[in-house]
XYZ file of C-alpha atoms in Angstrom:
186
model
C -23.438 2.143 31.881
C -23.318 5.834 31.067
C -25.729 8.699 31.319
C -27.176 10.360 28.206
C -25.362 13.492 29.430
C -22.034 11.663 28.776
C -22.731 10.830 25.107
C -19.965 11.593 22.581
C -19.677 11.126 18.811
C -18.249 7.682 18.012
C -19.387 6.152 21.321
C -20.957 2.692 20.872
C -24.182 1.860 22.732
C -25.776 -1.530 23.328
C -29.529 -1.006 22.840
C -31.896 -4.009 22.718
C -28.990 -6.377 21.992
C -27.752 -4.389 18.971
C -24.674 -2.166 18.748
C -25.262 1.449 17.729
C -22.608 4.114 17.106
C -23.446 7.733 18.009
C -23.171 9.785 14.810
C -24.371 13.030 16.367
C -26.206 14.192 19.459
C -27.823 17.356 20.751
C -28.868 18.288 24.294
C -32.188 20.133 24.146
C -33.612 22.180 27.037
C -37.026 23.405 25.942
C -38.590 26.351 27.735
C -41.311 24.081 29.030
C -40.890 20.474 30.134
C -37.875 18.306 30.910
C -34.582 18.334 29.005
C -33.863 15.577 26.488
C -31.103 14.341 24.184
C -31.759 13.991 20.450
C -29.372 11.515 18.769
C -28.610 10.069 15.358
C -27.471 6.452 15.743
C -25.900 4.120 13.159
C -26.215 0.354 13.588
C -22.656 -0.993 13.560
C -23.373 -4.216 11.662
C -25.841 -3.046 8.992
C -25.073 0.690 8.685
C -28.751 1.623 9.174
C -29.148 5.151 10.600
C -32.015 6.086 12.939
C -33.006 9.099 15.045
C -33.648 8.372 18.727
C -34.585 10.665 21.591
C -33.645 9.991 25.226
C -34.736 11.813 28.372
C -31.810 13.717 29.929
C -29.914 11.788 32.592
C -31.235 8.345 31.562
C -28.713 5.499 31.870
C -27.726 3.764 28.618
C -25.547 0.676 28.248
C -22.256 1.295 26.483
C -20.410 -1.393 24.528
C -16.678 -1.900 24.743
C -15.432 -1.828 21.145
C -11.739 -2.521 20.609
C -10.385 -0.699 17.532
C -6.906 -1.737 16.383
C -4.769 -1.117 13.358
C -4.114 -4.479 11.736
C -2.301 -5.483 8.576
C -4.005 -7.495 5.833
C -1.883 -10.633 5.389
C -3.634 -12.874 2.865
C -6.938 -14.331 1.706
C -7.588 -17.850 3.018
C -10.388 -19.302 0.885
C -13.317 -16.969 1.562
C -11.910 -15.284 4.684
C -9.522 -12.343 4.874
C -6.698 -12.831 7.396
C -5.484 -9.770 9.320
C -2.484 -9.659 11.643
C -2.342 -7.650 14.870
C 0.959 -5.760 14.614
C 1.461 -5.741 18.426
C 0.836 -9.400 19.271
C 1.278 -10.949 15.783
C -2.012 -12.829 16.306
C -3.843 -13.649 13.081
C -7.555 -12.936 12.838
C -9.682 -14.445 10.023
C -12.543 -12.121 9.030
C -15.559 -13.076 6.907
C -16.160 -11.243 3.584
C -19.451 -9.784 4.886
C -17.587 -7.975 7.681
C -14.877 -6.665 5.334
C -17.562 -5.421 2.903
C -16.627 -2.984 0.125
C -13.155 -2.498 1.631
C -12.203 -5.792 -0.049
C -12.117 -3.996 -3.429
C -9.125 -1.907 -2.305
C -7.207 -4.406 -0.122
C -3.700 -5.539 -1.008
C -1.380 -7.662 1.102
C 0.474 -5.442 3.555
C -2.224 -2.716 3.714
C -3.114 -1.440 7.176
C -6.774 -1.215 8.216
C -8.710 -0.356 11.364
C -10.454 -3.494 12.679
C -13.200 -3.037 15.284
C -14.068 -5.945 17.581
C -16.650 -6.465 20.319
C -16.068 -9.370 22.702
C -13.606 -10.919 20.222
C -16.059 -10.772 17.297
C -15.022 -8.571 14.324
C -17.615 -5.866 13.609
C -16.176 -3.963 10.645
C -12.974 -3.167 8.739
C -12.199 0.459 7.893
C -9.507 1.397 5.365
C -7.787 4.790 5.248
C -9.750 7.417 3.277
C -7.413 6.997 0.279
C -5.107 4.235 -0.968
C -2.505 4.098 -3.732
C -3.001 1.341 -6.323
C -1.594 0.511 -9.766
C -3.787 0.524 -12.894
C -3.685 -3.078 -14.148
C -5.565 -2.424 -17.368
C -7.175 0.471 -19.198
C -7.757 1.289 -22.847
C -5.818 4.144 -24.440
C -7.702 7.423 -24.213
C -8.863 8.930 -27.478
C -9.367 12.672 -27.581
C -12.518 13.804 -29.330
C -15.127 16.538 -29.347
C -16.295 17.146 -25.796
C -16.965 20.163 -23.652
C -15.556 18.671 -20.425
C -12.812 16.197 -19.539
C -13.804 12.630 -20.350
C -13.313 9.484 -18.322
C -12.789 5.831 -19.112
C -13.019 2.599 -17.092
C -9.823 1.212 -15.557
C -9.176 -2.028 -13.645
C -7.001 -1.748 -10.530
C -4.458 -4.352 -9.394
C -7.043 -5.542 -6.837
C -9.605 -6.218 -9.588
C -11.857 -3.254 -8.723
C -13.028 -1.057 -11.597
C -13.017 2.747 -11.353
C -13.409 5.703 -13.729
C -10.195 7.599 -14.570
C -9.374 10.566 -16.841
C -8.386 9.816 -20.446
C -4.674 10.609 -19.882
C -4.154 7.796 -17.314
C -2.385 4.733 -18.750
C -1.838 1.094 -17.735
C 0.893 0.668 -15.104
C 0.451 4.111 -13.503
C -0.039 4.419 -9.742
C -3.173 6.362 -8.759
C -4.782 7.502 -5.521
C -8.322 6.134 -4.969
C -10.964 7.232 -2.442
C -11.969 4.065 -0.538
C -15.356 5.479 0.494
C -16.794 5.880 -3.017
C -14.155 4.465 -5.383
C -13.412 7.782 -7.064
C -10.127 8.723 -8.728
C -8.173 11.323 -6.704
C -5.041 11.765 -8.830
C -1.810 10.231 -10.075
C 1.017 9.341 -7.711
C 4.587 10.118 -8.771
């Protein structure tokens, strides 16, 4: 248990049996009436964001979320298997928990795995990863006022948009949050 006065960004609360991460909070002391805390909470499992107001000093239940850097080992049928680099324990994680991160996962990649009471909650990749272009058509220059793009398939199978000058076999940096091209890697 913690008081609403102790809230911090990233703290995970257990409200009505659901886990909520504190995105932002603000202590408000109006001129009239009692103080309160205005928060923006994100449900850990679904990503739904809500605004919630608490009276100042109210006790809220905190959840113990264990975040560890784990290495993606291999895909076992449907599940993704991650290895804890400290204990070498292997943890199978369902595709629904891995989510969109699966599009940018290669064997040996490190990811942040969050667990609550031994149950995986989510997998978070670094903001950018380096991947090789498996296939893209040659870019053809034409009449255009701005730089053009073309579709390219990454070695993981994900498809992104790249500039016309990028060719098959080149290593590129990709933003894992939105799948955008960030540049070539030498």
